[in-house]
Coordinates of C-alpha atoms in Angstrom, one line a residue:
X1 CA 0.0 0.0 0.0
X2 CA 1.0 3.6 -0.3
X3 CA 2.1 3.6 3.4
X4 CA 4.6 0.9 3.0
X5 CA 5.7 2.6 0.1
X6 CA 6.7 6.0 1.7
X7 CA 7.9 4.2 4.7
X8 CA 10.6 1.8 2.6
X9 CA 11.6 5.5 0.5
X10 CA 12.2 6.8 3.6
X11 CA 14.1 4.4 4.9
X12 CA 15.9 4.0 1.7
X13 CA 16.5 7.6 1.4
X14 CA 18.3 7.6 5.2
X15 CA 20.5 5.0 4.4
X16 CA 21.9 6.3 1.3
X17 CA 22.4 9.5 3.0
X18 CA 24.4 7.9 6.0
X19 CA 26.2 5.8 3.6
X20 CA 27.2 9.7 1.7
X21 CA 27.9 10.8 5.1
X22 CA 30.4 8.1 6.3
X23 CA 31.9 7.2 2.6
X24 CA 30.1 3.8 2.6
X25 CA 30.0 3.4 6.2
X26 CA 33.7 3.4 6.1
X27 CA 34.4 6.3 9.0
X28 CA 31.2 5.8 10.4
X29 CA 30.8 5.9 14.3
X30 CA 29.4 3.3 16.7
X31 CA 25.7 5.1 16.6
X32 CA 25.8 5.3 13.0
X33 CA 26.6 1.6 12.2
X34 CA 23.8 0.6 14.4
X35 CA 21.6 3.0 13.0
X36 CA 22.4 1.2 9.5
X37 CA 21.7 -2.2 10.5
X38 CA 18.4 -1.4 11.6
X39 CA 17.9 0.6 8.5
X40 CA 18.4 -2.8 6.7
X41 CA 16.9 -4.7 8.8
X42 CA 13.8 -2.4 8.4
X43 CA 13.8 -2.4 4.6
X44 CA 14.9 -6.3 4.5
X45 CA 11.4 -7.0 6.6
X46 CA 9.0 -4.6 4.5
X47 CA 7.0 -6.3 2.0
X48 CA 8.6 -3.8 -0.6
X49 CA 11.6 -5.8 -0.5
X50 CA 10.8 -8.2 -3.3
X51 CA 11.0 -7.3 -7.0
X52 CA 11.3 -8.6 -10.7
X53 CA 14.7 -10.6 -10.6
X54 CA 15.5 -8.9 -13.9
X55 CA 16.0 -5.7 -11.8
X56 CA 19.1 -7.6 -10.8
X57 CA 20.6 -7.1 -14.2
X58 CA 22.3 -3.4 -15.0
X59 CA 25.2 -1.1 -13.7
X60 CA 25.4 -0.4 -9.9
X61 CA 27.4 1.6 -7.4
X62 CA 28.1 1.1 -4.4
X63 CA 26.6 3.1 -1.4
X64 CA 27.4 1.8 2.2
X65 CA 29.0 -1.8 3.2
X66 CA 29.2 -3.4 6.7
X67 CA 32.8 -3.9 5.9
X68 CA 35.9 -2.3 4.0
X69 CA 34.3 -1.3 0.5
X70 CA 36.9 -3.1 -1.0
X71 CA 35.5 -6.8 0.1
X72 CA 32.2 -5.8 -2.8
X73 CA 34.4 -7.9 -5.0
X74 CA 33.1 -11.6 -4.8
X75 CA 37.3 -12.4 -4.9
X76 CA 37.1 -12.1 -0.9
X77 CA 34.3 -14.3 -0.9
X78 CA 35.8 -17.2 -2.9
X79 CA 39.4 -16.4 -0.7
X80 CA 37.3 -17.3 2.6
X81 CA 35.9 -20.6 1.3
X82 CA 39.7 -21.5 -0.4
X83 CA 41.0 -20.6 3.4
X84 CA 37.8 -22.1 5.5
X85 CA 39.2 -24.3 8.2
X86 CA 42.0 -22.7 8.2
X87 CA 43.6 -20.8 11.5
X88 CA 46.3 -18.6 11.8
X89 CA 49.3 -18.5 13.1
X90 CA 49.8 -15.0 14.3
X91 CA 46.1 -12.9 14.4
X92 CA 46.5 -9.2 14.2
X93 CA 44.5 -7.3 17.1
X94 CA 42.0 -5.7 14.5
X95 CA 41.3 -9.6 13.0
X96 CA 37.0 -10.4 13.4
X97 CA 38.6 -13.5 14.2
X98 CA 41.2 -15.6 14.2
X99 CA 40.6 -17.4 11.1
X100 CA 43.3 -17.3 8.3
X101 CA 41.2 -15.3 5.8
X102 CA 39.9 -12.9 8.4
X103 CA 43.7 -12.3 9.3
X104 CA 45.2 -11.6 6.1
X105 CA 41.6 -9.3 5.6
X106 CA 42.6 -7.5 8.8
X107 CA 46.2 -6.7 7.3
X108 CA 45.1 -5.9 4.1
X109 CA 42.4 -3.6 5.9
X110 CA 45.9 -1.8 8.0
X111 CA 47.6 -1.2 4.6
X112 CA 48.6 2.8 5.1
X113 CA 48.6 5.4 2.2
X114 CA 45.8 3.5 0.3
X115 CA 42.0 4.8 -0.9
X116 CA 39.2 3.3 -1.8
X117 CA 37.1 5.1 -4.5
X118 CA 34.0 3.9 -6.5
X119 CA 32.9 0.7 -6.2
X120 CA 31.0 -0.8 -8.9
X121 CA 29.1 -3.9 -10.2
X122 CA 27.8 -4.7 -14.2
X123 CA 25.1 -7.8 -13.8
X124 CA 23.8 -9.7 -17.1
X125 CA 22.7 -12.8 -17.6
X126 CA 25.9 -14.5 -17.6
X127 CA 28.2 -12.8 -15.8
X128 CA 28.8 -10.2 -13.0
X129 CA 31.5 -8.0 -13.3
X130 CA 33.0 -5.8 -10.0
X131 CA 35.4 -3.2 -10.0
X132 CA 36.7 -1.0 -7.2
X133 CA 38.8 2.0 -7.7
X134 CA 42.3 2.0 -5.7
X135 CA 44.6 4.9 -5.2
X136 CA 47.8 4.6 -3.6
X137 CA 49.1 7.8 -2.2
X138 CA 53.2 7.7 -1.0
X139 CA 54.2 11.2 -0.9
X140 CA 52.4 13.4 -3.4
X141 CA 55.1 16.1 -3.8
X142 CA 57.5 13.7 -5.2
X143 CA 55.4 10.7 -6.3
X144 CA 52.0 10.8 -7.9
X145 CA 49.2 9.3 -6.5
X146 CA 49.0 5.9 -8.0
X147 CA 45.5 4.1 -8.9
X148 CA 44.2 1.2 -10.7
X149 CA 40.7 -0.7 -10.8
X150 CA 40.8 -4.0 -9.0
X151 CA 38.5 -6.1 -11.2
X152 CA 37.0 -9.6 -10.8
X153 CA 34.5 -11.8 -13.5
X154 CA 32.5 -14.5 -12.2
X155 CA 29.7 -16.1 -14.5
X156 CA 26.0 -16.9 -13.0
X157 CA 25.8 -20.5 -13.2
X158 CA 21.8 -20.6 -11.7
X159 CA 19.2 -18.9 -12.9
X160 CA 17.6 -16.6 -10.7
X161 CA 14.6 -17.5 -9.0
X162 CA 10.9 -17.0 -9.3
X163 CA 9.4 -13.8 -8.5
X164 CA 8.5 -13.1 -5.2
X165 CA 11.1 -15.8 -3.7
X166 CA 13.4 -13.5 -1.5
X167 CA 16.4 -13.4 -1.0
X168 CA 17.3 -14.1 -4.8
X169 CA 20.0 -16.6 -4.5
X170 CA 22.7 -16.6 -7.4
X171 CA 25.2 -19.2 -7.7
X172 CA 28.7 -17.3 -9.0
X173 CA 31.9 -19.1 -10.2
X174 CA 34.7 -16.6 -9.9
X175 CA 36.5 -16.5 -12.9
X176 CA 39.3 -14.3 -12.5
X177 CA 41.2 -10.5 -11.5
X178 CA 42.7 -8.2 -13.2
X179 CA 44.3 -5.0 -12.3
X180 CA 43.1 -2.2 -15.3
X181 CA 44.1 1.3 -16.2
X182 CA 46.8 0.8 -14.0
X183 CA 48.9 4.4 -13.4
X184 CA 51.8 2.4 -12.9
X185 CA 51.3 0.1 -15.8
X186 CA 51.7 3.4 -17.9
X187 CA 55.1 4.0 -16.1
X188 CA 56.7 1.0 -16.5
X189 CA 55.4 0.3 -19.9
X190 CA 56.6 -1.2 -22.3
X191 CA 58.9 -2.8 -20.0
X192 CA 55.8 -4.7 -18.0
X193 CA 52.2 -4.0 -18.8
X194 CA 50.3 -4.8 -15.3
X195 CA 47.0 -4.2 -17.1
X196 CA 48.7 -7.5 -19.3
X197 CA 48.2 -10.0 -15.8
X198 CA 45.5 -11.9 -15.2
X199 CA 44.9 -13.8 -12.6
X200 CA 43.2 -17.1 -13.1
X201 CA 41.5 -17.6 -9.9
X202 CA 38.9 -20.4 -10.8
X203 CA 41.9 -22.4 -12.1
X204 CA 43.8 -21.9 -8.9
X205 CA 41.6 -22.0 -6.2
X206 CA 40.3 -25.2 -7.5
X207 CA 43.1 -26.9 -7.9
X208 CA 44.1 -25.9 -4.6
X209 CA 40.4 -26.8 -2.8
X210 CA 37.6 -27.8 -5.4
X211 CA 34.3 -25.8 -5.0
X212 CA 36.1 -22.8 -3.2
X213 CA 35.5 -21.0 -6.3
X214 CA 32.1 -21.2 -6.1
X215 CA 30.1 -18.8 -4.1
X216 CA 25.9 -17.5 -3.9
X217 CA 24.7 -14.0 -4.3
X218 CA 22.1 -13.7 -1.5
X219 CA 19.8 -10.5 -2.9
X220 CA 17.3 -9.7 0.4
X221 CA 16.3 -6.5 -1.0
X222 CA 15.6 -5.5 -4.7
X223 CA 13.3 -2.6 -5.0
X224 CA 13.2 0.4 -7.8
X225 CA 11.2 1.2 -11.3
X226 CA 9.8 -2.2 -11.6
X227 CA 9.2 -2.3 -16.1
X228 CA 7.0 -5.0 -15.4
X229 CA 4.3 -2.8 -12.8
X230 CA 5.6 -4.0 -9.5
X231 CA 4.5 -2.0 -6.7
X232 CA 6.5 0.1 -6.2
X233 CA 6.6 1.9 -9.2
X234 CA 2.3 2.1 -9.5
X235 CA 2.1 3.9 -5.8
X236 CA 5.1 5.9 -5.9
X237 CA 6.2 7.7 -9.3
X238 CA 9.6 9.2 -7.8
X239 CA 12.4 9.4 -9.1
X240 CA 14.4 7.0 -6.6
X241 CA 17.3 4.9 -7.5
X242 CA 16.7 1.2 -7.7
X243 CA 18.3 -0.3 -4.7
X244 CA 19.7 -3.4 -4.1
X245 CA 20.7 -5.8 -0.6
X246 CA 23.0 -8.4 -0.9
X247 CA 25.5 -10.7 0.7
X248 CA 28.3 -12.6 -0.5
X249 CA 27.8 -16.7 0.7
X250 CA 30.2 -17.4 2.8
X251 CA 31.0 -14.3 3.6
X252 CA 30.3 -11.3 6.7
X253 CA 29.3 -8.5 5.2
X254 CA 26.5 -6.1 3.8
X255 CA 26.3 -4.5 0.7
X256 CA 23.9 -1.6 -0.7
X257 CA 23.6 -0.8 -4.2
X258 CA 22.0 1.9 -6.1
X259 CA 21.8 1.4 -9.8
X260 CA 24.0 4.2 -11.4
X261 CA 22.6 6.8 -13.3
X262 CA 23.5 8.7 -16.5
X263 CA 26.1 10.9 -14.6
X264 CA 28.2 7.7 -13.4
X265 CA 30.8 6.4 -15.4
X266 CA 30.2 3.0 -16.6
X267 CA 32.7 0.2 -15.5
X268 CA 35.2 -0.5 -17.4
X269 CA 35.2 -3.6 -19.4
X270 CA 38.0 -6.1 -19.7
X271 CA 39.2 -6.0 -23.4
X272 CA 38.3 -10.0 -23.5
X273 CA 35.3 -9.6 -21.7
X274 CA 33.5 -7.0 -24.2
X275 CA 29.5 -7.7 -23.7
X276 CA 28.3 -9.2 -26.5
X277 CA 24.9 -7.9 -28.3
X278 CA 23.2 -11.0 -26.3
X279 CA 24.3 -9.7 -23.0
X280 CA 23.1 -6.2 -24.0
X281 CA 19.8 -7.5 -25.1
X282 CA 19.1 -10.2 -22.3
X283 CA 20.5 -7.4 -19.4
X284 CA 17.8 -4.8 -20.9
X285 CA 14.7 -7.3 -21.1
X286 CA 15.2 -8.9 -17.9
X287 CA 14.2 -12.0 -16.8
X288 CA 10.0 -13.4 -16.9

């Protein structure tokens, strides 16, 4: 009904604005961290939370994570079913635990002199592509700021489910990473090309542990200008960005997406993983 409606907007709205006030929940305080969970939690348990799967498909950035922005890539996902099991043998004091992924996590987490800038995702049919922005910053007056985009392909190897069945579970094989539009790649070129080095991590981690390359996309929340007349978009005419919940399985974290809008710059493809006019098609129609 038009109450539920206005009370998931608002709700939405809050939540994006945290996530702009505490760049993605990164610097965010005790108080505001709660305040986001139950922001989640609220929009996870309203009956607005369910949507046309092929909403799923499209370009989206990322707004406000439970953990370091960086972990949106489904790489850190795969990495903690590879390392499940596993303990370590020194745990740093900022470790969630002292498991062997969550303490290499909590040293990548302590890395000084590094940024995190846009996160974003590219969803079709087949595949899911993520890319984070890095910048490495040394000493600016004698070194410029290096940056890169940390990339990872997985394909979607289920189809998503039936409307109405929440959360939307996706079953991901993780592919591989790349670094692209490295700065440094352009300094050391044509001596080494970074942008050149792929790293085959469905090869690898299966060899090493089969199945650890295999993880779910757990959608709870998937909510915006439904094409096919969901509710949401015959109550409320707004111009609101489609949102999106999900979670990486295994994994401990929360991630909220907005889809971007013409003023976002689009991800940047992998030269061998151009869409092809199938993806285009199948990502615009959406899924019955």
């Amino acid at each position: 009904d038009a109450g539920a409606v206005r009370s998931f907007r608002a709700a939405q709205n809050e939540l994006i604005a945290l996530g702009a006030a505490t760049n993605r929940g990164q610097v965010a305080s005790t108080t505001q961290r709660a305040a986001a969970v139950r922001l989640i939690h609220e929009l996870e348990s309203s009956p607005m939370a369910t949507g046309n799967p092929g909403l799923l498909f499209g370009d989206w950035k990322l707004v406000y994570a439970t953990e370091p922005a960086y972990r949106a890539s489904p790489f850190f996902s795969a990495f903690r079913k590879l390392a499940s099991g596993m303990e370590a043998s020194v745990t740093p004091q900022n470790a969630a635990s002292t498991s062997l992924a969550d303490s290499i996590f909590a040293v990548t987490d302590g890395i000084p002199f590094k940024e995190v800038g846009v996160a974003r995702q590219l969803i079709t049919p087949t595949r899911l592509v993520s890319q984070v922005e890095l910048f490495v910053t040394v000493f600016d007056a004698l070194l410029p700021r290096a940056s890169s985009l940390m990339t990872s392909t997985a394909e979607l190897q289920s189809p998503i489910a039936e409307r109405d069945a929440m959360p939307l579970s996706t079953r991901l094989r993780v592919k591989k990473t790349q670094v692209l539009r490295s700065s440094i790649s352009r300094v050391l070129a044509p001596v080494l090309s970074i942008d050149d080095i792929i790293f085959p991590t469905a090869d690898v981690f299966e060899r090493a542990r089969p199945g650890s390359a295999d993880i779910k996309l757990l959608t709870s929340v998937l909510a915006g200008s439904d094409p096919n007349g969901g509710e949401l978009s015959s109550v409320d005419t707004s111009r609101v960005p489609d949102l999106r919940i999900s979670r990486y399985e295994p994994g401990g974290g929360t991630f909220v997406w907005v889809r971007c809008g013409p003023d976002d710059d689009p991800i940047v493809m992998p030269p061998e993983e151009q869409l092809s006019d199938t993806d285009g098609s199948d990502s615009e129609k959406g899924v019955s």
